[in-house]
Tab-separated table of C-alpha atoms and ligand atoms in Angstrom:
chain	number	residue	atom	x	y	z
A	247	MET	CA	110.411	151.842	80.750
A	248	ALA	CA	107.723	149.687	82.254
A	249	GLN	CA	108.550	146.037	81.957
A	250	GLU	CA	106.134	143.765	80.200
A	251	MET	CA	104.157	141.803	82.749
A	252	ARG	CA	105.507	138.307	83.220
A	253	SER	CA	103.000	135.680	82.211
A	254	PRO	CA	102.081	133.243	84.970
A	255	ILE	CA	103.877	129.914	85.111
A	256	GLU	CA	101.311	127.200	84.826
A	257	SER	CA	101.929	124.176	86.947
A	258	GLY	CA	100.118	120.898	87.390
A	259	CYS	CA	99.062	118.334	84.907
A	260	PRO	CA	99.325	119.372	81.228
A	261	ASP	CA	96.294	119.081	78.996
A	262	GLY	CA	96.162	115.405	78.005
A	263	PHE	CA	94.402	116.012	74.687
A	264	GLN	CA	97.559	117.189	72.979
A	265	TYR	CA	99.152	113.768	73.551
A	266	MET	CA	96.180	111.634	72.490
A	267	HIS	CA	96.074	109.507	69.392
A	268	PRO	CA	94.267	111.623	66.707
A	269	LEU	CA	91.571	108.968	66.362
A	270	MET	CA	90.860	109.215	70.093
A	271	ARG	CA	90.643	113.002	69.902
A	272	LYS	CA	88.277	112.748	66.952
A	273	ASN	CA	85.980	110.275	68.722
A	274	TYR	CA	86.142	111.753	72.210
A	275	GLY	CA	82.863	110.897	73.976
A	276	GLN	CA	81.636	108.951	70.943
A	277	TRP	CA	82.755	105.390	71.684
A	278	ALA	CA	80.020	102.822	71.060
A	279	TYR	CA	81.493	99.639	72.564
A	280	HIS	CA	84.698	97.734	73.170
A	281	GLU	CA	85.801	94.131	72.741
A	282	ASP	CA	88.677	92.004	74.030
A	283	PRO	CA	90.100	90.231	70.961
A	284	GLN	CA	92.866	88.514	72.986
A	285	PRO	CA	94.580	88.892	76.385
A	286	GLY	CA	96.322	92.253	76.626
A	287	VAL	CA	94.493	93.755	73.648
A	288	LEU	CA	91.412	95.986	73.621
A	289	LEU	CA	89.434	97.075	70.583
A	290	HIS	CA	87.321	100.219	70.860
A	291	VAL	CA	84.762	101.002	68.172
A	292	SER	CA	83.237	104.454	67.822
A	293	LYS	CA	79.735	105.417	66.781
A	294	TYR	CA	81.233	106.492	63.430
A	295	GLY	CA	82.777	103.044	62.883
A	296	ASP	CA	86.374	104.099	63.665
A	297	LYS	CA	88.403	101.380	65.391
A	298	ILE	CA	91.410	101.666	67.663
A	299	TRP	CA	93.423	98.808	69.205
A	300	THR	CA	95.186	99.085	72.550
A	301	VAL	CA	98.076	96.788	73.458
A	302	ARG	CA	98.790	96.693	77.195
A	303	ALA	CA	102.074	95.644	78.807
A	304	GLY	CA	103.039	95.590	82.477
A	305	THR	CA	105.860	97.694	83.860
A	306	GLN	CA	107.434	97.944	87.294
A	307	ARG	CA	105.991	101.480	87.670
A	308	ILE	CA	109.138	103.206	88.888
A	309	LEU	CA	110.861	103.329	85.528
A	310	ASP	CA	114.421	104.326	84.769
A	311	VAL	CA	115.064	106.537	81.778
A	312	PHE	CA	116.643	103.721	79.731
A	313	THR	CA	113.549	101.552	80.075
A	314	LEU	CA	111.307	104.480	79.195
A	315	ARG	CA	113.358	105.198	76.073
A	316	GLU	CA	113.173	101.555	75.061
A	317	LEU	CA	109.385	101.487	75.548
A	318	CYS	CA	109.009	104.714	73.540
A	319	ASP	CA	111.256	103.397	70.759
A	320	ILE	CA	109.033	100.313	70.501
A	321	GLY	CA	106.030	102.634	70.233
A	322	ASP	CA	107.660	104.680	67.474
A	323	LYS	CA	108.824	101.660	65.499
A	324	TYR	CA	105.925	99.215	65.855
A	325	GLY	CA	103.062	101.435	67.005
A	326	GLU	CA	101.948	104.868	65.899
A	327	GLY	CA	103.897	106.924	68.430
A	328	TYR	CA	101.097	107.222	70.986
A	329	ILE	CA	101.190	105.708	74.442
A	330	HIS	CA	99.682	106.261	77.829
A	331	PHE	CA	100.127	104.786	81.286
A	332	THR	CA	97.305	103.307	83.322
A	333	ILE	CA	97.003	103.893	87.060
A	334	ARG	CA	98.231	100.312	87.540
A	335	SER	CA	101.598	101.031	85.879
A	336	ASN	CA	100.786	99.420	82.567
A	337	ILE	CA	101.928	101.033	79.363
A	338	GLU	CA	99.343	101.081	76.570
A	339	TYR	CA	100.124	101.519	72.872
A	340	LEU	CA	97.322	102.779	70.638
A	341	VAL	CA	97.149	101.842	66.980
A	342	ALA	CA	94.473	102.413	64.352
A	343	ASP	CA	95.760	99.598	62.133
A	344	GLU	CA	95.010	96.007	63.186
A	345	ALA	CA	98.042	94.733	61.241
A	346	LYS	CA	100.321	96.476	63.749
A	347	VAL	CA	98.985	94.597	66.781
A	348	GLU	CA	100.877	91.292	66.432
A	349	PRO	CA	104.295	92.853	65.514
A	350	LEU	CA	103.879	95.208	68.480
A	351	ILE	CA	103.164	92.312	70.851
A	352	LYS	CA	106.157	90.420	69.475
A	353	ALA	CA	108.470	93.424	69.873
A	354	LEU	CA	107.332	93.921	73.487
A	355	THR	CA	107.631	90.227	74.317
A	356	ASP	CA	111.081	89.965	72.684
A	357	ALA	CA	112.229	92.918	74.781
A	358	GLY	CA	111.070	91.114	77.961
A	359	TYR	CA	107.779	92.910	78.639
A	360	ILE	CA	104.636	90.992	79.454
A	361	VAL	CA	101.477	91.714	77.506
A	362	GLY	CA	98.243	91.149	79.432
A	363	GLY	CA	96.323	92.600	82.351
A	364	THR	CA	92.932	92.895	80.662
A	365	ARG	CA	89.516	91.427	81.433
A	366	ASN	CA	89.432	88.600	84.037
A	367	SER	CA	93.161	88.568	84.740
A	368	VAL	CA	95.144	89.563	87.798
A	369	ALA	CA	95.856	93.179	86.885
A	370	MET	CA	99.253	94.700	87.621
A	371	LEU	CA	99.634	95.307	91.351
A	372	SER	CA	99.407	98.981	92.148
A	373	HIS	CA	101.787	100.335	94.710
A	374	THR	CA	102.754	103.331	96.746
A	375	GLN	CA	106.166	104.985	96.644
A	376	GLY	CA	108.192	102.802	98.980
A	377	TRP	CA	111.810	103.306	99.851
A	378	LEU	CA	112.519	105.248	96.690
A	379	HIS	CA	110.389	108.370	97.199
A	380	CYS	CA	108.743	108.519	100.603
A	381	ASP	CA	110.195	109.281	104.039
A	382	ILE	CA	108.035	106.965	106.159
A	383	PRO	CA	107.764	103.526	104.551
A	384	GLY	CA	108.128	100.389	106.628
A	385	THR	CA	108.725	98.247	103.575
A	386	ASP	CA	109.394	98.652	99.906
A	387	ALA	CA	106.410	98.711	97.596
A	388	SER	CA	107.858	98.307	94.115
A	389	GLY	CA	109.960	95.398	95.409
A	390	VAL	CA	106.889	93.566	96.698
A	391	VAL	CA	105.136	94.213	93.388
A	392	LYS	CA	108.031	92.902	91.325
A	393	SER	CA	108.449	89.768	93.459
A	394	MET	CA	104.752	88.934	93.444
A	395	MET	CA	104.117	89.666	89.787
A	396	ASP	CA	107.074	87.450	88.842
A	397	GLU	CA	105.137	84.589	90.438
A	398	LEU	CA	101.733	85.625	89.078
A	399	ILE	CA	102.870	86.198	85.538
A	400	ASP	CA	100.541	83.560	84.054
A	401	GLU	CA	97.573	85.106	85.833
A	402	PHE	CA	98.479	88.486	84.295
A	403	LYS	CA	98.844	87.026	80.805
A	404	GLY	CA	95.723	84.854	80.839
A	405	TRP	CA	92.020	85.166	81.476
A	406	ASN	CA	91.905	82.536	84.201
A	407	MET	CA	90.139	84.290	87.054
A	408	PRO	CA	86.370	84.439	87.689
A	409	ASN	CA	86.586	88.219	87.332
A	410	ARG	CA	89.170	90.943	87.482
A	411	VAL	CA	91.545	90.904	90.470
A	412	HIS	CA	92.983	94.217	91.616
A	413	MET	CA	95.848	93.908	94.056
A	414	THR	CA	97.537	96.744	95.907
A	415	THR	CA	100.488	97.213	98.216
A	416	SER	CA	101.115	99.903	100.768
A	417	CYS	CA	104.278	100.635	102.689
A	418	CYS	CA	102.795	102.370	105.737
A	419	GLN	CA	99.497	101.979	107.573
A	420	ILE	CA	98.116	105.455	107.275
A	421	ASN	CA	98.715	107.445	104.117
A	422	CYS	CA	98.337	106.480	100.465
A	423	GLY	CA	97.537	102.920	101.621
A	424	GLY	CA	96.083	100.263	99.419
A	425	GLN	CA	92.524	99.022	99.091
A	426	GLY	CA	91.750	96.263	96.617
A	427	ASP	CA	90.503	92.731	96.032
A	428	ILE	CA	93.747	91.748	97.785
A	429	ALA	CA	95.842	94.362	99.594
A	430	ILE	CA	99.274	93.796	101.106
A	431	ASN	CA	99.835	96.494	103.718
A	432	VAL	CA	102.435	97.194	106.364
A	433	GLN	CA	101.409	96.390	109.912
A	434	HIS	CA	103.343	97.832	112.836
A	435	THR	CA	103.123	95.702	115.950
A	436	LYS	CA	104.814	97.807	118.610
A	437	PRO	CA	104.491	101.402	119.828
A	438	PRO	CA	107.028	103.974	118.612
A	439	LYS	CA	110.433	104.186	120.290
A	440	ILE	CA	111.175	107.814	121.182
A	441	ASN	CA	114.601	109.427	120.854
A	442	HIS	CA	114.085	112.105	123.517
A	443	ASP	CA	117.272	114.005	122.628
A	444	LEU	CA	115.838	114.934	119.246
A	445	VAL	CA	112.138	115.574	119.902
A	446	SER	CA	112.436	119.203	121.060
A	447	ASN	CA	114.573	120.155	118.039
A	448	VAL	CA	112.640	118.290	115.366
A	449	CYS	CA	108.972	117.980	116.305
A	450	GLU	CA	106.139	120.404	116.826
A	451	ARG	CA	104.842	118.698	119.906
A	452	PRO	CA	101.243	120.031	119.882
A	453	SER	CA	100.714	118.840	116.298
A	454	VAL	CA	102.139	115.395	117.119
A	455	VAL	CA	99.850	115.124	120.160
A	456	ALA	CA	96.881	116.149	117.994
A	457	ARG	CA	97.772	113.633	115.341
A	458	CYS	CA	97.321	110.510	117.464
A	459	PRO	CA	93.895	108.984	116.698
A	460	VAL	CA	93.534	107.454	120.181
A	461	ALA	CA	95.029	110.312	122.265
A	462	ALA	CA	97.932	108.160	123.430
A	463	ILE	CA	100.612	110.892	123.215
A	464	ARG	CA	101.233	113.428	125.963
A	465	PRO	CA	103.811	116.200	126.354
A	466	ALA	CA	106.460	115.272	128.923
A	467	LEU	CA	109.731	116.544	130.342
A	468	VAL	CA	112.454	113.936	129.956
A	469	ASN	CA	115.921	114.594	131.427
A	470	GLY	CA	114.901	118.244	131.767
A	471	LYS	CA	114.083	118.565	128.057
A	472	PRO	CA	110.634	118.976	126.518
A	473	SER	CA	109.646	115.708	124.891
A	474	LEU	CA	106.683	113.367	124.496
A	475	GLU	CA	105.481	110.149	126.067
A	476	VAL	CA	103.227	107.411	124.769
A	477	ASP	CA	100.613	105.528	126.749
A	478	GLU	CA	101.469	102.127	125.333
A	479	LYS	CA	98.187	100.562	126.522
A	480	LYS	CA	96.242	102.938	124.304
A	481	CYS	CA	98.612	102.968	121.303
A	482	ILE	CA	97.277	101.067	118.303
A	483	CYS	CA	100.702	101.125	116.581
A	484	CYS	CA	99.352	102.997	113.568
A	485	GLY	CA	102.512	105.009	112.875
A	486	ALA	CA	100.674	108.324	112.404
A	487	CYS	CA	103.070	110.079	114.800
A	488	PHE	CA	106.169	109.086	112.851
A	489	PRO	CA	105.805	111.375	109.769
A	490	PRO	CA	105.550	114.649	111.750
A	491	CYS	CA	108.032	113.437	114.358
A	492	PRO	CA	110.741	111.116	112.989
A	493	PRO	CA	112.316	110.665	116.458
A	494	MET	CA	109.209	108.573	117.239
A	495	GLN	CA	110.654	105.682	115.288
A	496	ILE	CA	108.088	102.969	114.544
A	497	ASN	CA	109.715	101.029	111.716
A	498	ASP	CA	111.474	97.990	112.995
A	499	ALA	CA	113.165	95.120	111.211
A	500	GLU	CA	111.510	92.567	113.475
A	501	HIS	CA	108.213	94.166	114.497
A	502	SER	CA	107.079	95.816	111.261
A	503	LYS	CA	105.125	93.070	109.542
A	504	LEU	CA	102.840	92.697	106.569
A	505	ALA	CA	99.096	92.131	106.716
A	506	ILE	CA	96.800	90.948	103.953
A	507	TRP	CA	93.303	92.311	103.461
A	508	VAL	CA	90.687	91.145	100.976
A	509	GLY	CA	87.424	92.192	99.395
A	510	GLY	CA	87.935	95.941	98.983
A	511	ASN	CA	86.157	97.460	96.020
A	512	HIS	CA	85.938	101.151	95.145
A	513	SER	CA	83.577	100.631	92.262
A	514	ASN	CA	79.829	100.974	92.611
A	515	ALA	CA	79.101	99.778	89.064
A	516	ARG	CA	77.213	96.588	90.003
A	517	GLY	CA	77.078	96.756	93.779
A	518	LYS	CA	77.979	99.056	96.621
A	519	PRO	CA	81.660	99.810	97.291
A	520	THR	CA	83.016	97.526	100.012
A	521	PHE	CA	85.629	97.780	102.737
A	522	GLN	CA	88.440	95.281	102.665
A	523	LYS	CA	88.900	93.085	105.750
A	524	LEU	CA	92.051	91.794	107.385
A	525	VAL	CA	92.585	88.051	106.806
A	526	ALA	CA	96.269	87.436	107.522
A	527	SER	CA	98.513	89.346	109.890
A	528	GLY	CA	102.024	89.213	111.275
A	529	ILE	CA	103.521	88.059	107.960
A	530	PRO	CA	107.300	88.592	107.878
A	531	ASN	CA	108.361	91.722	106.005
A	532	ASN	CA	111.058	89.807	104.238
A	533	PRO	CA	112.932	91.523	101.367
A	534	PRO	CA	114.096	91.084	98.691
A	535	ARG	CA	111.433	88.544	97.565
A	536	TRP	CA	108.780	88.490	100.337
A	537	PRO	CA	108.104	84.738	99.880
A	538	GLU	CA	105.750	84.403	102.895
A	539	ALA	CA	103.421	87.188	101.725
A	540	THR	CA	103.408	85.814	98.171
A	541	ALA	CA	102.473	82.349	99.471
A	542	VAL	CA	99.416	83.767	101.283
A	543	VAL	CA	98.342	85.752	98.202
A	544	LYS	CA	98.615	82.624	96.057
A	545	LYS	CA	96.474	80.622	98.515
A	546	ILE	CA	93.733	83.261	98.344
A	547	LEU	CA	93.921	83.488	94.558
A	548	HIS	CA	93.821	79.715	94.208
A	549	ALA	CA	90.711	79.382	96.411
A	550	TYR	CA	89.013	82.250	94.565
A	551	LYS	CA	89.811	80.756	91.170
A	552	GLU	CA	88.551	77.301	92.186
A	553	ASN	CA	85.416	78.310	94.034
A	554	ALA	CA	84.028	81.636	92.825
A	555	LYS	CA	81.376	81.735	90.139
A	556	ASP	CA	82.006	83.478	86.856
A	557	TRP	CA	81.915	87.274	87.196
A	558	GLU	CA	82.034	87.230	91.005
A	559	ARG	CA	84.592	89.694	92.303
A	560	MET	CA	86.478	88.713	95.460
A	561	ASN	CA	83.995	90.587	97.695
A	562	ASP	CA	80.969	89.019	95.928
A	563	TRP	CA	82.409	85.549	96.395
A	564	ILE	CA	83.095	86.072	100.124
A	565	GLU	CA	79.684	87.671	100.610
A	566	ARG	CA	78.038	84.583	99.089
A	567	ILE	CA	79.995	81.894	100.947
A	568	GLY	CA	80.531	83.772	104.258
A	569	TRP	CA	83.723	84.358	106.217
A	570	PRO	CA	83.927	80.935	107.947
A	571	ARG	CA	84.019	79.189	104.546
A	572	PHE	CA	86.493	81.735	103.210
A	573	PHE	CA	88.936	80.691	105.939
A	574	GLU	CA	88.202	77.004	105.286
A	575	GLN	CA	88.707	77.285	101.548
A	576	THR	CA	91.891	79.369	101.736
A	577	GLY	CA	93.349	77.370	104.639
A	578	LEU	CA	94.280	80.607	106.427
A	579	PRO	CA	94.151	80.431	110.233
A	580	PHE	CA	91.417	82.472	111.900
A	581	THR	CA	92.867	84.209	114.964
A	582	LYS	CA	91.765	86.631	117.669
A	583	TYR	CA	93.416	89.424	115.686
A	584	HIS	CA	90.671	89.243	113.086
A	585	ILE	CA	87.967	90.324	115.484
A	586	ASP	CA	87.230	93.948	116.178
A	587	ASN	CA	87.574	94.273	119.934
A	588	TRP	CA	88.757	97.851	120.031
A	589	ARG	CA	86.900	99.753	122.709
A	590	GLY	CA	86.328	102.679	120.343
A	591	ALA	CA	84.472	100.360	117.951
A	592	ARG	CA	81.096	101.439	119.314
A	593	ALA	CA	81.436	104.486	117.095
A	594	SER	CA	82.748	102.554	114.110
A	595	LEU	CA	80.635	99.405	114.144
A	596	ASN	CA	79.304	99.753	110.654
A	597	ALA	CA	82.507	101.117	109.205
A	598	SER	CA	85.012	98.780	110.808
A	599	THR	CA	87.456	96.937	108.622
A	600	HIS	CA	87.505	93.933	110.932
A	601	ILE	CA	85.468	90.782	110.600
A	602	ARG	CA	82.297	90.219	112.592
A	603	PHE	CA	80.362	86.974	112.438
B	291	LIG	S1	101.959	104.209	101.673
B	291	LIG	FE1	102.849	105.484	103.293
B	291	LIG	S2	105.050	105.057	103.263
B	291	LIG	FE2	104.197	104.317	101.334
B	291	LIG	S3	104.485	106.011	99.912
B	291	LIG	FE3	102.432	106.236	100.795
B	291	LIG	S4	102.725	107.609	102.556
B	291	LIG	FE4	104.747	106.843	101.961
B	292	LIG	S1	101.590	104.881	116.726
B	292	LIG	FE1	99.556	105.804	116.377
B	292	LIG	S2	98.384	105.257	118.197
B	292	LIG	FE2	100.549	104.947	118.712
B	292	LIG	S3	101.212	106.857	119.618
B	292	LIG	FE3	101.680	107.016	117.434
B	292	LIG	S4	99.896	108.013	116.546
B	292	LIG	FE4	99.281	107.286	118.563
């Protein structure tokens, strides 16, 4: 007997509508405006007069199952059983009854979660996978986020900044890397160290050679075995060869550093999107609390808070005052590493992420 045809297994993201608060489903595409009644709370009003309140709390993004259960229990008990996560690792509870907002905030606060992250606050740092998920990181990402947000907690809870501040972290230089008002990214400072005994067994040499953006890798015979060699004068220490060829080890406790970039903006709502620029380099990659990187971030935030006009984003502020004053106001040293002197820059002059006066 012919078997019934097996139905295809769907994969990918499930349809989000089934999980939405019923009031959101009803008013999909019909929202008239929103207000910010208090830090961490949004009120959306639809064209039909329906109102829904959102309470936002920060999380550490990589959540264990116990924390998730606790957050869901709070949603069932004090909210209306509907949550979603923002791309910046915040959990949001949606309620159609204003009377539920304060008890929900109290329950979250009593359980140790921080409510905030709306309007002109420092939003939750976004981060890449770090040591937990990825095979190429040079630092942790969730650890940096946790350490920094512990120190910026008041900026998350309050509306103290001239405008919204988006911060990002990235644990390698090449892949899902961060771009934001302030970005904390890994910076390798030495060429990869090759374990020649392993290359021929592990790496597809032509694809590793092709991967180098500055053509610094060549096939080579080492001790009679096929391997690779790196022209260290050309190498820009990007780390792109490490993922396809782990024997080209680039991570290093001493030489993998952190760099801080500012002024990146994806949005084109009020102005063009902007590239971030490097403003501090060679910062120690110092777990578990990364105090040196946090100190630099705080200097930049302090100068921005004191000197930017209302509604200026980080890139607008720097554009208005110019880079020399940015370095004066933040107290960061300006070094030769900030200037684009790469010989390939002729082709990238208008797209370079380095500073030009
Ligand atoms: S930034 Fe790089 S190391 Fe970090 S998770 Fe993404 S690909 Fe992996
Ligand atoms: S680190 Fe980057 S520039 Fe250096 S050899 Fe590897 S891929 Fe090429």
